[in-house]
Short mmCIF file of C-alpha atoms in Angstrom, two decimals:
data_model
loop_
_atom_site.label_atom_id
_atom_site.label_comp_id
_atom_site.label_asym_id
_atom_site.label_seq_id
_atom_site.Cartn_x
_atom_site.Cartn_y
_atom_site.Cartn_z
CA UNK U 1 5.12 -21.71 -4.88
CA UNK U 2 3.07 -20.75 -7.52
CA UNK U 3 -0.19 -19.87 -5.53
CA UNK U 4 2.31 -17.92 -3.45
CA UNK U 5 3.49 -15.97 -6.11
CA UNK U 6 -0.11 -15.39 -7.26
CA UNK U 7 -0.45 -13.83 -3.49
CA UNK U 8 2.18 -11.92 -3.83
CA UNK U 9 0.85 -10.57 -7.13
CA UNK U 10 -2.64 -9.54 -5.71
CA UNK U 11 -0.72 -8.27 -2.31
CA UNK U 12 1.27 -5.93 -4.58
CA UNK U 13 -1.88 -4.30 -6.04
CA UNK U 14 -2.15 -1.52 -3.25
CA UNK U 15 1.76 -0.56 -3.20
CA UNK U 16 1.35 -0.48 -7.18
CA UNK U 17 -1.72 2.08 -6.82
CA UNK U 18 0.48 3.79 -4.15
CA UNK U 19 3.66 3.96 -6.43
CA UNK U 20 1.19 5.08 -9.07
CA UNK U 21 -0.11 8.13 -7.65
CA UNK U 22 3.56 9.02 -6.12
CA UNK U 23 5.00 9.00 -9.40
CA UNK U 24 2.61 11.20 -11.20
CA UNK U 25 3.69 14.13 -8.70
CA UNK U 26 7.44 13.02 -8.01
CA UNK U 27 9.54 15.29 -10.80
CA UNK U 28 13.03 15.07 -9.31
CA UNK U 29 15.16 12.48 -8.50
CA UNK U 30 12.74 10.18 -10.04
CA UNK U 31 14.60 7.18 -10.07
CA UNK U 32 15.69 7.54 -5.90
CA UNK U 33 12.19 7.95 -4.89
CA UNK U 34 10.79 5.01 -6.82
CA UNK U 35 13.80 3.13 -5.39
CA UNK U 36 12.33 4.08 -1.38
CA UNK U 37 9.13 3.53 -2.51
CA UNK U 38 9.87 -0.07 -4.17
CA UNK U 39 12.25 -1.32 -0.96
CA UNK U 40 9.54 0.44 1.90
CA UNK U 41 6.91 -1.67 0.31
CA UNK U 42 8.84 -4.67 -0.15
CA UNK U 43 9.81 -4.41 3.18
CA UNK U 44 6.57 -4.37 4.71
CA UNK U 45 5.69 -7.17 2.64
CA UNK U 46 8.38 -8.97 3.38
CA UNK U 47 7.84 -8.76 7.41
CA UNK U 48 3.61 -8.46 7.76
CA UNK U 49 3.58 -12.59 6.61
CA UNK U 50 6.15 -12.87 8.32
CA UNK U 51 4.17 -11.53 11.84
CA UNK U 52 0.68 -12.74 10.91
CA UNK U 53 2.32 -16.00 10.42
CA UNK U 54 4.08 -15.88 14.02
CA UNK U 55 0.76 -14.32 15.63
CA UNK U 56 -1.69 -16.90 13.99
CA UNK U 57 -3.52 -17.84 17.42
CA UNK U 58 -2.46 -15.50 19.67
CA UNK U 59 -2.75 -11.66 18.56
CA UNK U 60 -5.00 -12.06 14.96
CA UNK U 61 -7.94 -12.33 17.17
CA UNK U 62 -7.82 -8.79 18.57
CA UNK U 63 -6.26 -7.21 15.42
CA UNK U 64 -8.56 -8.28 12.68
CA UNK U 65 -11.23 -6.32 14.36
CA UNK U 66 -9.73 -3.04 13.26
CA UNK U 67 -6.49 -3.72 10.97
CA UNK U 68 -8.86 -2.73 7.97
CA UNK U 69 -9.79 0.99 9.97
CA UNK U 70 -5.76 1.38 10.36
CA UNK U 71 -5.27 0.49 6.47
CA UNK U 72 -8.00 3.81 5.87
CA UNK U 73 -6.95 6.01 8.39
CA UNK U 74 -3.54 5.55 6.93
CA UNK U 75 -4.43 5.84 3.47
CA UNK U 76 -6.87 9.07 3.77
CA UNK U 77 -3.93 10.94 5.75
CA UNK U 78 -1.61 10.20 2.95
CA UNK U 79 -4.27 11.61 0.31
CA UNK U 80 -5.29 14.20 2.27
CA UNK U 81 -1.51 15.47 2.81
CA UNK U 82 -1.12 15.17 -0.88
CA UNK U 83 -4.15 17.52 -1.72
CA UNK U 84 -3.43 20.10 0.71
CA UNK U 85 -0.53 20.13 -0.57
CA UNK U 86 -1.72 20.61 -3.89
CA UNK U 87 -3.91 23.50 -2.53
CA UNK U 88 -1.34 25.57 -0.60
CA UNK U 89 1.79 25.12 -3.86
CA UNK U 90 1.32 26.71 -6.82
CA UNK U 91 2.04 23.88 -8.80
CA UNK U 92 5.50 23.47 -7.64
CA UNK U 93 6.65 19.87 -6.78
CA UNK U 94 6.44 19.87 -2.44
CA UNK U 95 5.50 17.98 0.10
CA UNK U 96 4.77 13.99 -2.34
CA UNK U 97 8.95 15.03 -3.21
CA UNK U 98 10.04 14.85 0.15
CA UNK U 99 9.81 10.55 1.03
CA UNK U 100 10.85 11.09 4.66
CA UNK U 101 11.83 8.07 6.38
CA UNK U 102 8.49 8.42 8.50
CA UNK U 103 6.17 8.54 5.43
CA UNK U 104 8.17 5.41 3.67
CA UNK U 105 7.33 3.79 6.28
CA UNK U 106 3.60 4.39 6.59
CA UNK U 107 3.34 3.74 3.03
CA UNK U 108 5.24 0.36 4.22
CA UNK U 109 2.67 -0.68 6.58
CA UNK U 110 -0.47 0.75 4.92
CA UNK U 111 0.15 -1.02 1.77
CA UNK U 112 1.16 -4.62 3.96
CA UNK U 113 -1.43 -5.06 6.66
CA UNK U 114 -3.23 -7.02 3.99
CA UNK U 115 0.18 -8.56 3.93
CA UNK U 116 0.04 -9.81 7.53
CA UNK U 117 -3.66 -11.51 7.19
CA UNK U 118 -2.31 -13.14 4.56
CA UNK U 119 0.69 -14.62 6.40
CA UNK U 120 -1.91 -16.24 8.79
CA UNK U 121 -3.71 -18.09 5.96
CA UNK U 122 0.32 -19.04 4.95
CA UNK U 123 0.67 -20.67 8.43
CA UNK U 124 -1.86 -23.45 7.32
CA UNK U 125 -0.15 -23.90 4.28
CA UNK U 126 2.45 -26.43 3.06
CA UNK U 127 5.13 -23.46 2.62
CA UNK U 128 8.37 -22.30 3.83
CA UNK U 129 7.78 -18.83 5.62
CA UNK U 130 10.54 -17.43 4.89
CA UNK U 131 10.77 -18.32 1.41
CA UNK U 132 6.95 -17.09 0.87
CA UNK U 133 7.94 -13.88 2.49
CA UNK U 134 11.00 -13.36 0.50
CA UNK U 135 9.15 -14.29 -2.96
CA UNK U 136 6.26 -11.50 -1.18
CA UNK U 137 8.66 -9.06 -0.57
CA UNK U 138 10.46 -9.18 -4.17
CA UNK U 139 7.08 -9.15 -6.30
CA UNK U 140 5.94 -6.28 -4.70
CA UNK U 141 9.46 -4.17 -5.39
CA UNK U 142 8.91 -4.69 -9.10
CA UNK U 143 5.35 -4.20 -8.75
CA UNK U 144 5.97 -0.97 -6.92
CA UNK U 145 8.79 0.25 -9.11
CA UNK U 146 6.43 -0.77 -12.21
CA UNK U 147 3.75 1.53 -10.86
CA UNK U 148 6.41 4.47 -10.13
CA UNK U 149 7.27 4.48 -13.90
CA UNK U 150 4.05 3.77 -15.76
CA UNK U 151 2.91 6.80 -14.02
CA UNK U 152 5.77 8.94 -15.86
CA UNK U 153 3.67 9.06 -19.13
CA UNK U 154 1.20 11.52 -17.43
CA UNK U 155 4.02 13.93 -16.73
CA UNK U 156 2.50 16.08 -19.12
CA UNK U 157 -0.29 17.43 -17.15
CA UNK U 158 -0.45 20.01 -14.45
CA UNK U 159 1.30 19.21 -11.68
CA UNK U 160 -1.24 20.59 -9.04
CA UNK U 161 -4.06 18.41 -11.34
CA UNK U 162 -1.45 15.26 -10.97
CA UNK U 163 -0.97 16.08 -7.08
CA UNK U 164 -4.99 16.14 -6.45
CA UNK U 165 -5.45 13.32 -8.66
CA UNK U 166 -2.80 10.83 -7.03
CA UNK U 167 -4.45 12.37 -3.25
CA UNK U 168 -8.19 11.00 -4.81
CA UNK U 169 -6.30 7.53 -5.60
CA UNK U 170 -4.78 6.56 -2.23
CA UNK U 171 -7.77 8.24 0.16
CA UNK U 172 -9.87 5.80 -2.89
CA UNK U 173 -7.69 3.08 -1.91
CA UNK U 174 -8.08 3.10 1.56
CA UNK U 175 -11.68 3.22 0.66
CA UNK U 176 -11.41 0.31 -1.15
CA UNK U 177 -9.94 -1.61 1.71
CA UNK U 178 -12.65 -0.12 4.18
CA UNK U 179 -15.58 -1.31 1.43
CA UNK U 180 -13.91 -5.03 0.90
CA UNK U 181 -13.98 -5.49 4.85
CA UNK U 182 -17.22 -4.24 5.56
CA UNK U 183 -18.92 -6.03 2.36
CA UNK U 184 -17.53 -9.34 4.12
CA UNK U 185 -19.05 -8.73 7.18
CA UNK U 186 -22.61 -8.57 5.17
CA UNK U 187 -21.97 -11.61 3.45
CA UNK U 188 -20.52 -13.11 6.68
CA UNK U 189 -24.08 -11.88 8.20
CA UNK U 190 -26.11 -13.18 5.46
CA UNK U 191 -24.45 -16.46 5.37
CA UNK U 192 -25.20 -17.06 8.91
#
């Protein structure tokens, strides 16, 4: 169980960044929104092992080819929404405020789909799904909620500044995500 809590630790590093840039624009009901963001993260955690581990076999084949182009594309909308944003208010807190059920839960799955390769590599473990899932799950909503409040030190600063800033961090994340995939494919090609 420890390995899978070290999993669950390095699966929790995207919804932190995530929670991160969300709280340095969030200035209202601060402790609701870090609340949606912690359970819409958890909950994708929670489930993506859960359906990599049930499609080990079958359906990873055809995903894997393109999961890490859905983790960008999801990640450089979100950013981009939060600069333009940042561009059309004049500093007021808009659009990062308003955690719509629709963008909780394509913060869920961007920040899980890591989540669901790793639930594949659980299959040839010696551990309880469920239990892995659930240990998953609850790391990242104290990750996420740790990453909501740390942010609340920069309050200080322009809120337009803290708006293009947390946009630069998640379109950076999903750049991440792109760079770590296609860097394995060279090494992958190298090795062979």
């Amino acid at each position: 169980m420890f390995s899978v809590f070290l999993l669950a630790l390095a699966l929790s590093v995207d919804a932190f960044a995530v929670a991160f840039s969300y709280g340095l624009v969030i200035r209202r009901n601060a402790a609701a929104s870090a609340f949606k963001l912690a359970a819409a993260t958890a909950a994708g955690q929670f489930v993506m092992p859960l359906a990599g581990w049930l499609a080990t076999g079958s359906v990873h084949r055809y995903v894997e080819a393109f999961d890490h182009w859905i983790a960008f594309t999801f990640f450089l909308l979100l950013g981009l929404n939060v600069i333009i944003d940042a561009w059309r208010g004049n500093g007021e807190e808009k659009a990062p405020c308003a955690l719509s059920l629709r963008l909780l839960f394509c913060i869920g799955i961007a920040t899980s789909i890591d989540a669901c390769v790793a639930g594949i590599s659980l299959y040839f473990m010696n551990v309880g799904i469920l239990t892995a899932a659930l240990v998953i799950g609850i790391v990242c909503f104290f990750c996420t909620l740790a990453g909501f409040y740390i942010s609340r030190v920069f309050h200080r600063l322009s809120t337009r500044a803290l708006q293009i800033v947390a946009g630069v961090v998640l379109i950076l994340l999903g750049v991440k995500i792109l760079y770590e995939h296609l860097s394995s494919i060279d090494v992958s090609v190298v090795a062979f």
